[in-house]
Amino acid sequence: MPTERFQFTGVGGHQLAASLDLPEREPVAYALFAHCFTCGKDGLAAKRIAVALAAKGIAVLRFDFTGLGSSEGDFANSTFSSNVADLVRAADHLRETRQGPTILIGHSLGGAAILAAAGQIPDAKAVVTIAAPSDPAHVTGLFRDRIEDIRKQGKVEVSLAGRPFHISSEFLDDIAEHGLMAHIAKLHKALLIMQSPTDDTVGIDNATRIFVAAKHPKSFVSLAGADHLLTGKRDAPYVADVIAAWAERYIDPAPPEQATVSGEAAGNVVVRETRNSKFQQTVSVGRHRLLADEPAAAGGEDTGPGPYDFVLAGLGACTSMTMRMYADRKSLPLERVTVTLKHSKIHAEDCAECETKEGMLDQIDRVIAMEGALDAEQRKKLMEIADKCPVHRTLTSEIHIVTRAAD
C-alpha cells in the first residue's frame, strides 16, 4: 500500500511526523489512529493495523506524539491533554488536505485519548478502542515505584519497555484530572471495544467499565489469546478485519464513480502486490476488497485465501446460485445448498473418463448437500443443474487466456 509521509503542526507548535497509509483505489473512508503510550506511529500494532485497513480500502493517518519517533519536542513536556489536542489537530489536517476521519482508532492509552478527543472531531461516526484503560491514570501503574520521586523532583527518568523516558509532575497532575467516563457517556458515536481477557497490562475490567458507561450502538469483541501490544502475527490483521467489517455500517458507501481507478474498466478484477509479505495481494472487485496469500507452509503468512481457493470459491458460489435460481423457478422445496470443494493433483492414468492418459491432472472434488423436503427425482435434477453453472462450463471447456504487458 502507498504511504505518504509528512508533518503537521501540533498544539505545542512542534512539527509532528505523520504517515498516511492509502489504498490502491479511492478510499472508502479515512481513519485516525492513536498509538499506545511511548509506542510511536511505526510500532508493530499501529503499522500492521493501518496497512491491513488500507488493503481493505480505508486510509489511515498515524502520527508520533510529541517527543516520540520522528516528531519534534520533548516527551517530558507532553501530557494526556496535549495528546488529545494533537489528535484533534491531526483530524483537522486530514479534513483540510483530504477528508475528515470517519473512523477513530486508539490502542492502549491512545484509546483513552481517542475517547476524549472524539467529541471534538465532528466527522467521526465510529470509534474503536483496543486494550484501552477506562481511566488514563491507569498508565501511572507502569512507573508506580517512581511516582513519589516525580512529585518531589518535578521530573524523573523512568524505564518503560526497556527505554528511558522522562515523566513530569505536570503529566501526573494532568492525567489525574481527566474524567474519561463523562466523555464516554456523551460520545454519541458508534463504539467498538476490543480487549484481550488475558491482557496483563490493561485488564479486561477496563473494557467492562467502558462498555457499561457507553450508550448504544456499542459492541465488544474479545481478542482471546492476544497480548497487550498485539505482537502475535495474526492479531493485528484480525483486528483490522473486524474493524473494517464493523465500520462498514457507519460509513457512507463510495459513490459509483469511485468504484474504479482511472483507466480501469468497470467489472475488472484487479490484483496487486501489497509488498507487506512475500505473496500477499490485494484483490479488488468493484468496491469489494479482499486479500490473497499463501499458507505459511508455502512461504506465505496465511492472511487470505490462496489462488486455488478463489477458483474453488467461484465454482462453489456459481454452483449454489445456479441451483437456487432453478429451484425458485420450479418452486422446489430447496431450503439451503452447501457446496464443499477440494483441489488436488492426480495421475492421468487414474482417470478413466479423461482424454489425457499421461502425466498429472487437476481434479476438483465437489460435494453438494441439499436441505429441504426434496424427493429423489428433484434431487437428481438439481445435481444435473449443478453441472450447468457457468463457471463449471468455463472450467471444463477450452479457455483462451490473452496476456499482454500494460502500457
Coordinates of C-alpha atoms in Angstrom, one line a residue:
M1 CA 0.0 0.0 0.0
P2 CA 1.3 3.5 -0.8
T3 CA 2.3 5.6 2.2
E4 CA 2.5 9.4 2.3
R5 CA 4.8 10.9 4.9
F6 CA 4.5 14.5 6.0
Q7 CA 4.5 16.7 9.1
F8 CA 1.8 18.9 10.7
T9 CA 1.9 21.4 13.5
G10 CA 0.9 20.1 16.9
V11 CA -0.7 22.1 19.7
G12 CA 2.7 23.0 21.2
G13 CA 4.0 24.4 17.9
H14 CA 6.2 21.4 17.2
Q15 CA 6.2 19.5 13.9
L16 CA 4.7 16.1 14.3
A17 CA 5.7 13.3 11.9
A18 CA 2.8 11.5 10.2
S19 CA 2.1 8.7 7.8
L20 CA -1.0 8.3 5.7
D21 CA -1.5 4.7 4.5
L22 CA -3.6 4.8 1.4
P23 CA -5.5 2.1 -0.6
E24 CA -4.6 1.5 -4.2
R25 CA -8.0 2.9 -5.1
E26 CA -10.0 5.9 -3.8
P27 CA -10.5 5.4 0.0
V28 CA -14.0 4.3 1.1
A29 CA -13.2 6.2 4.4
Y30 CA -10.5 7.8 6.4
A31 CA -9.4 6.8 9.8
L32 CA -7.2 8.4 12.5
F33 CA -5.1 6.1 14.7
A34 CA -3.7 6.9 18.1
H35 CA -0.8 4.7 19.2
C36 CA -0.1 3.3 22.7
F37 CA 1.9 5.1 25.4
T38 CA 5.5 5.7 24.2
C39 CA 5.0 3.4 21.2
G40 CA 5.1 5.6 18.1
K41 CA 3.3 5.5 14.8
D42 CA 5.6 2.8 13.4
G43 CA 5.0 0.4 16.3
L44 CA 4.2 -3.1 15.3
A45 CA 0.4 -2.9 16.0
A46 CA -0.1 0.6 14.6
K47 CA 1.6 -0.2 11.3
R48 CA 0.1 -3.7 10.8
I49 CA -3.4 -2.5 11.5
A50 CA -3.1 0.6 9.3
V51 CA -1.6 -1.4 6.4
A52 CA -4.3 -4.1 6.7
L53 CA -7.1 -1.5 6.8
A54 CA -5.6 0.3 3.7
A55 CA -5.8 -3.1 1.9
K56 CA -9.5 -3.0 2.6
G57 CA -10.0 0.5 1.2
I58 CA -9.7 2.5 4.4
A59 CA -7.0 5.2 4.5
V60 CA -5.3 5.5 7.9
L61 CA -3.4 8.5 9.4
R62 CA -1.0 7.7 12.2
F63 CA 1.5 10.0 13.8
D64 CA 4.1 10.3 16.5
F65 CA 3.0 12.2 19.6
T66 CA 5.4 15.0 20.8
G67 CA 8.9 13.8 21.5
L68 CA 8.3 10.3 20.1
G69 CA 9.6 8.8 16.9
S70 CA 10.4 11.5 14.4
S71 CA 8.3 14.2 16.0
E72 CA 9.8 17.3 17.4
G73 CA 9.5 18.4 21.1
D74 CA 10.3 16.9 24.4
F75 CA 8.3 13.9 25.6
A76 CA 8.6 15.1 29.2
N77 CA 6.7 18.3 28.3
S78 CA 3.7 16.4 26.8
T79 CA 0.6 15.5 28.7
F80 CA -2.6 13.5 28.1
S81 CA -4.3 16.8 27.3
S82 CA -1.7 17.7 24.7
N83 CA -2.0 14.3 23.1
V84 CA -5.8 14.7 22.9
A85 CA -5.3 18.2 21.4
D86 CA -2.8 16.8 18.8
L87 CA -5.4 14.2 17.8
V88 CA -7.8 17.0 17.1
R89 CA -5.1 18.8 15.1
A90 CA -4.4 15.7 13.1
A91 CA -8.1 15.3 12.3
D92 CA -8.2 19.0 11.2
H93 CA -5.2 18.5 9.0
L94 CA -6.8 15.4 7.4
R95 CA -10.0 17.3 6.8
E96 CA -8.1 20.3 5.2
T97 CA -6.0 18.1 2.9
R98 CA -8.1 15.1 2.2
Q99 CA -11.3 14.3 4.1
G100 CA -12.2 14.2 7.8
P101 CA -11.8 10.9 9.6
T102 CA -15.0 8.9 9.8
I103 CA -13.3 6.3 12.0
L104 CA -11.2 6.9 15.1
I105 CA -9.0 4.1 16.4
G106 CA -6.9 4.1 19.6
H107 CA -4.6 1.5 21.1
S108 CA -4.0 1.4 24.9
L109 CA -3.6 4.9 26.3
G110 CA -4.2 6.1 22.7
G111 CA -7.7 4.5 23.0
A112 CA -8.4 6.7 26.1
A113 CA -7.1 9.7 24.2
I114 CA -9.4 8.9 21.2
L115 CA -12.4 8.7 23.5
A116 CA -11.5 12.1 25.0
A117 CA -11.0 13.6 21.6
A118 CA -14.0 12.1 19.7
G119 CA -16.4 14.8 20.8
Q120 CA -14.2 17.4 19.1
I121 CA -14.0 15.6 15.8
P122 CA -17.4 16.1 14.1
D123 CA -16.6 13.9 11.1
A124 CA -16.2 10.8 13.2
K125 CA -19.1 8.3 13.2
A126 CA -17.3 5.2 14.6
V127 CA -14.8 4.9 17.4
V128 CA -12.7 1.9 18.2
T129 CA -10.6 1.2 21.3
I130 CA -8.1 -1.6 21.5
A131 CA -6.9 -2.6 25.0
A132 CA -7.8 0.9 26.3
P133 CA -7.8 1.8 30.0
S134 CA -11.1 3.2 31.4
D135 CA -9.0 5.8 33.4
P136 CA -6.0 7.5 31.7
A137 CA -4.3 7.4 35.2
H138 CA -4.0 3.7 34.8
V139 CA -0.8 4.3 32.9
T140 CA 0.9 5.5 36.0
G141 CA 1.0 1.9 37.2
L142 CA 3.9 1.4 34.7
F143 CA 6.1 3.5 37.0
R144 CA 4.3 3.5 40.3
D145 CA 7.5 3.0 42.2
R146 CA 8.8 6.3 40.9
I147 CA 5.7 8.5 41.5
E148 CA 6.9 9.8 44.8
D149 CA 10.2 10.8 43.3
I150 CA 8.4 12.5 40.4
R151 CA 6.4 14.5 42.8
K152 CA 9.4 15.6 44.8
Q153 CA 11.8 16.3 41.9
G154 CA 9.4 17.5 39.3
K155 CA 10.8 15.3 36.6
V156 CA 12.3 11.8 36.7
E157 CA 13.7 9.3 34.2
V158 CA 11.8 6.0 34.2
S159 CA 12.3 2.9 32.2
L160 CA 9.3 1.8 30.0
A161 CA 9.6 -1.3 27.8
G162 CA 13.4 -1.1 28.3
R163 CA 13.7 2.5 27.1
P164 CA 14.3 5.7 29.2
F165 CA 11.6 8.4 29.3
H166 CA 11.3 11.5 31.5
I167 CA 7.9 11.8 33.3
S168 CA 7.0 15.1 34.9
S169 CA 4.7 16.0 37.7
E170 CA 2.7 18.1 35.2
F171 CA 1.9 14.8 33.4
L172 CA 0.7 13.2 36.7
D173 CA -1.4 16.3 37.5
D174 CA -2.9 16.4 34.1
I175 CA -3.8 12.8 33.7
A176 CA -5.4 12.7 37.2
E177 CA -7.9 15.4 36.2
H178 CA -9.4 13.5 33.2
G179 CA -12.8 12.0 33.9
L180 CA -13.0 9.7 30.9
M181 CA -16.4 8.2 31.9
A182 CA -18.1 11.6 31.2
H183 CA -16.6 11.6 27.6
I184 CA -17.8 8.0 27.0
A185 CA -21.3 8.7 28.4
K186 CA -21.8 11.6 25.9
L187 CA -19.9 10.0 23.0
H188 CA -23.0 9.9 20.6
K189 CA -21.0 7.8 18.1
A190 CA -20.8 4.0 17.4
L191 CA -18.3 2.4 19.7
L192 CA -16.4 -0.9 19.3
I193 CA -14.4 -2.1 22.3
M194 CA -11.7 -4.7 21.6
Q195 CA -9.8 -6.3 24.5
S196 CA -8.0 -9.5 25.4
P197 CA -9.2 -11.3 28.5
T198 CA -5.5 -12.3 29.2
D199 CA -4.1 -8.8 28.8
D200 CA -1.8 -8.4 31.8
T201 CA -1.2 -4.7 31.2
V202 CA -4.7 -3.4 30.9
G203 CA -7.2 -5.8 32.5
I204 CA -10.5 -6.8 30.9
D205 CA -12.3 -5.0 33.7
N206 CA -11.4 -1.7 31.9
A207 CA -13.4 -2.8 28.8
T208 CA -16.3 -3.7 31.1
R209 CA -16.4 -0.2 32.6
I210 CA -16.1 1.5 29.2
F211 CA -18.9 -0.7 27.8
V212 CA -21.2 0.0 30.7
A213 CA -20.7 3.7 30.5
A214 CA -21.2 3.9 26.8
K215 CA -24.6 4.3 25.1
H216 CA -25.8 2.2 22.2
P217 CA -24.7 1.5 19.5
K218 CA -21.8 -0.3 21.2
S219 CA -20.1 -3.6 20.6
F220 CA -17.4 -5.7 22.3
V221 CA -15.0 -8.2 20.6
S222 CA -12.7 -10.4 22.7
L223 CA -9.2 -10.7 21.4
A224 CA -8.7 -14.1 23.0
G225 CA -5.0 -15.1 23.3
A226 CA -3.6 -11.7 22.3
D227 CA -1.1 -9.8 24.4
H228 CA -1.4 -6.1 25.1
L229 CA 0.8 -5.0 22.2
L230 CA -0.8 -7.4 19.7
T231 CA 2.6 -9.0 18.9
G232 CA 1.1 -12.2 17.5
K233 CA 1.4 -12.3 13.7
R234 CA -2.3 -12.8 13.2
D235 CA -3.6 -10.4 15.9
A236 CA -3.3 -7.1 14.1
P237 CA -4.8 -8.4 10.8
Y238 CA -7.7 -9.9 12.7
V239 CA -8.3 -6.5 14.5
A240 CA -8.3 -4.8 11.1
D241 CA -10.7 -7.4 9.6
V242 CA -13.2 -6.8 12.5
I243 CA -12.9 -3.0 12.3
A244 CA -13.4 -2.9 8.6
A245 CA -16.5 -5.2 8.7
W246 CA -18.0 -3.4 11.8
A247 CA -17.3 0.1 10.5
E248 CA -19.0 -0.5 7.1
R249 CA -22.4 0.0 8.8
Y250 CA -21.4 3.5 9.8
I251 CA -19.5 4.9 6.8
D252 CA -21.1 6.3 3.7
P253 CA -20.9 4.0 0.6
A254 CA -18.5 5.1 -2.1
P255 CA -20.1 6.9 -5.0
P256 CA -20.3 4.8 -8.2
E257 CA -17.5 6.9 -9.8
Q258 CA -15.2 5.8 -7.0
A259 CA -15.7 2.1 -7.7
T260 CA -12.9 2.1 -10.3
V261 CA -9.5 3.6 -10.7
S262 CA -8.9 5.9 -13.6
G263 CA -8.0 3.8 -16.7
E264 CA -9.6 0.6 -15.3
A265 CA -12.8 -0.7 -16.8
A266 CA -15.7 -1.4 -14.6
G267 CA -16.1 -5.2 -14.0
N268 CA -12.4 -5.9 -13.9
V269 CA -10.8 -7.9 -11.2
V270 CA -7.5 -6.1 -10.2
V271 CA -4.8 -8.0 -8.2
R272 CA -1.8 -6.1 -6.8
E273 CA 1.1 -7.0 -4.6
T274 CA 1.0 -5.3 -1.2
R275 CA 4.7 -5.9 -0.6
N276 CA 3.9 -6.4 3.1
S277 CA 5.0 -10.0 2.8
K278 CA 6.3 -12.3 0.1
F279 CA 3.0 -13.3 -1.5
Q280 CA 0.2 -11.1 -0.1
Q281 CA -2.0 -9.5 -2.7
T282 CA -5.0 -7.1 -2.7
V283 CA -7.9 -8.3 -4.8
S284 CA -10.3 -5.5 -5.9
V285 CA -13.6 -6.3 -7.5
G286 CA -15.6 -3.0 -7.8
R287 CA -15.9 -1.7 -4.3
H288 CA -15.1 -5.1 -2.7
R289 CA -11.6 -5.7 -1.4
L290 CA -10.0 -9.0 -0.4
L291 CA -6.6 -10.3 0.5
A292 CA -4.9 -13.3 -1.2
D293 CA -1.9 -15.1 0.2
E294 CA -0.3 -18.5 0.6
P295 CA -0.3 -20.6 3.7
A296 CA 2.7 -20.5 6.0
A297 CA 3.8 -23.9 4.8
A298 CA 4.2 -22.4 1.2
G299 CA 6.1 -19.4 2.4
G300 CA 3.2 -17.0 2.9
E301 CA 1.6 -15.6 6.0
D302 CA -1.9 -17.0 5.5
T303 CA -3.6 -13.6 5.6
G304 CA -6.0 -14.6 2.9
P305 CA -7.2 -17.4 0.6
G306 CA -4.8 -18.9 -1.9
P307 CA -5.2 -18.6 -5.7
Y308 CA -6.8 -22.1 -6.0
D309 CA -9.1 -21.2 -3.0
F310 CA -10.5 -18.4 -5.1
V311 CA -11.0 -20.7 -8.0
L312 CA -12.9 -23.2 -5.8
A313 CA -14.9 -20.4 -4.2
G314 CA -16.0 -19.2 -7.7
L315 CA -17.1 -22.6 -8.7
G316 CA -18.9 -23.3 -5.4
A317 CA -20.7 -19.9 -5.4
C318 CA -21.8 -20.4 -9.0
T319 CA -23.0 -23.9 -8.3
S320 CA -25.1 -22.9 -5.4
M321 CA -26.5 -19.8 -7.2
T322 CA -27.5 -21.8 -10.3
M323 CA -29.2 -24.4 -8.2
R324 CA -31.1 -21.7 -6.2
M325 CA -32.3 -20.0 -9.4
Y326 CA -33.6 -23.3 -10.8
A327 CA -35.3 -24.3 -7.5
D328 CA -37.0 -21.0 -7.2
R329 CA -38.2 -21.0 -10.8
K330 CA -39.6 -24.5 -10.4
S331 CA -40.9 -23.9 -6.8
L332 CA -38.9 -26.7 -5.4
P333 CA -38.7 -27.0 -1.6
L334 CA -34.9 -26.4 -1.5
E335 CA -34.1 -24.7 1.8
R336 CA -30.3 -24.5 1.6
V337 CA -27.4 -25.6 -0.6
T338 CA -23.9 -26.2 0.8
V339 CA -21.0 -26.9 -1.6
T340 CA -17.7 -28.3 -0.3
L341 CA -14.8 -28.3 -2.7
K342 CA -11.2 -29.6 -2.8
H343 CA -8.5 -29.2 -5.4
S344 CA -5.8 -31.9 -5.9
K345 CA -3.5 -33.4 -8.5
I346 CA -4.0 -36.9 -9.8
H347 CA -2.2 -39.2 -12.2
A348 CA -3.9 -39.1 -15.6
E349 CA -3.9 -42.9 -15.8
D350 CA -6.2 -43.0 -12.8
C351 CA -8.9 -41.0 -14.6
A352 CA -10.9 -43.5 -16.8
E353 CA -13.1 -40.8 -18.4
C354 CA -10.2 -38.3 -19.1
E355 CA -8.8 -38.0 -22.6
T356 CA -5.3 -37.3 -21.3
K357 CA -3.6 -40.5 -20.2
E358 CA -0.1 -39.3 -19.2
G359 CA 1.3 -37.0 -16.5
M360 CA -0.7 -35.3 -13.8
L361 CA -4.2 -33.7 -14.0
D362 CA -6.1 -31.2 -11.8
Q363 CA -9.0 -32.7 -10.0
I364 CA -11.8 -30.8 -8.2
D365 CA -13.9 -32.8 -5.8
R366 CA -17.3 -31.2 -5.3
V367 CA -19.8 -32.4 -2.7
I368 CA -23.2 -30.8 -2.7
A369 CA -25.6 -31.0 0.3
M370 CA -29.2 -30.1 -0.2
E371 CA -31.6 -29.3 2.6
G372 CA -35.3 -29.4 2.2
A373 CA -38.2 -31.9 1.6
L374 CA -37.0 -32.9 -1.9
D375 CA -37.8 -36.2 -3.5
A376 CA -35.3 -38.4 -5.3
E377 CA -36.2 -37.0 -8.7
Q378 CA -35.9 -33.4 -7.6
R379 CA -32.5 -34.1 -6.1
K380 CA -31.3 -35.8 -9.3
K381 CA -32.5 -32.8 -11.4
L382 CA -30.7 -30.3 -9.1
M383 CA -27.5 -32.3 -9.4
E384 CA -27.8 -32.1 -13.2
I385 CA -28.3 -28.4 -12.9
A386 CA -25.2 -28.0 -10.8
D387 CA -23.1 -29.2 -13.7
K388 CA -24.6 -26.4 -15.9
C389 CA -23.4 -23.5 -13.8
P390 CA -21.4 -21.0 -16.0
V391 CA -18.2 -21.4 -14.0
H392 CA -18.4 -25.2 -14.3
R393 CA -18.8 -24.8 -18.0
T394 CA -15.8 -22.4 -18.2
L395 CA -13.6 -24.7 -16.2
T396 CA -14.5 -27.8 -18.3
S397 CA -14.2 -26.1 -21.7
E398 CA -11.3 -24.7 -23.7
I399 CA -10.2 -21.4 -22.2
H400 CA -8.3 -18.8 -24.2
I401 CA -6.2 -16.5 -22.0
V402 CA -4.8 -13.4 -23.6
T403 CA -1.8 -11.9 -21.8
R404 CA -0.1 -8.6 -22.6
A405 CA 2.1 -6.1 -20.9
A406 CA 0.4 -3.0 -19.5
D407 CA 1.1 0.2 -21.5

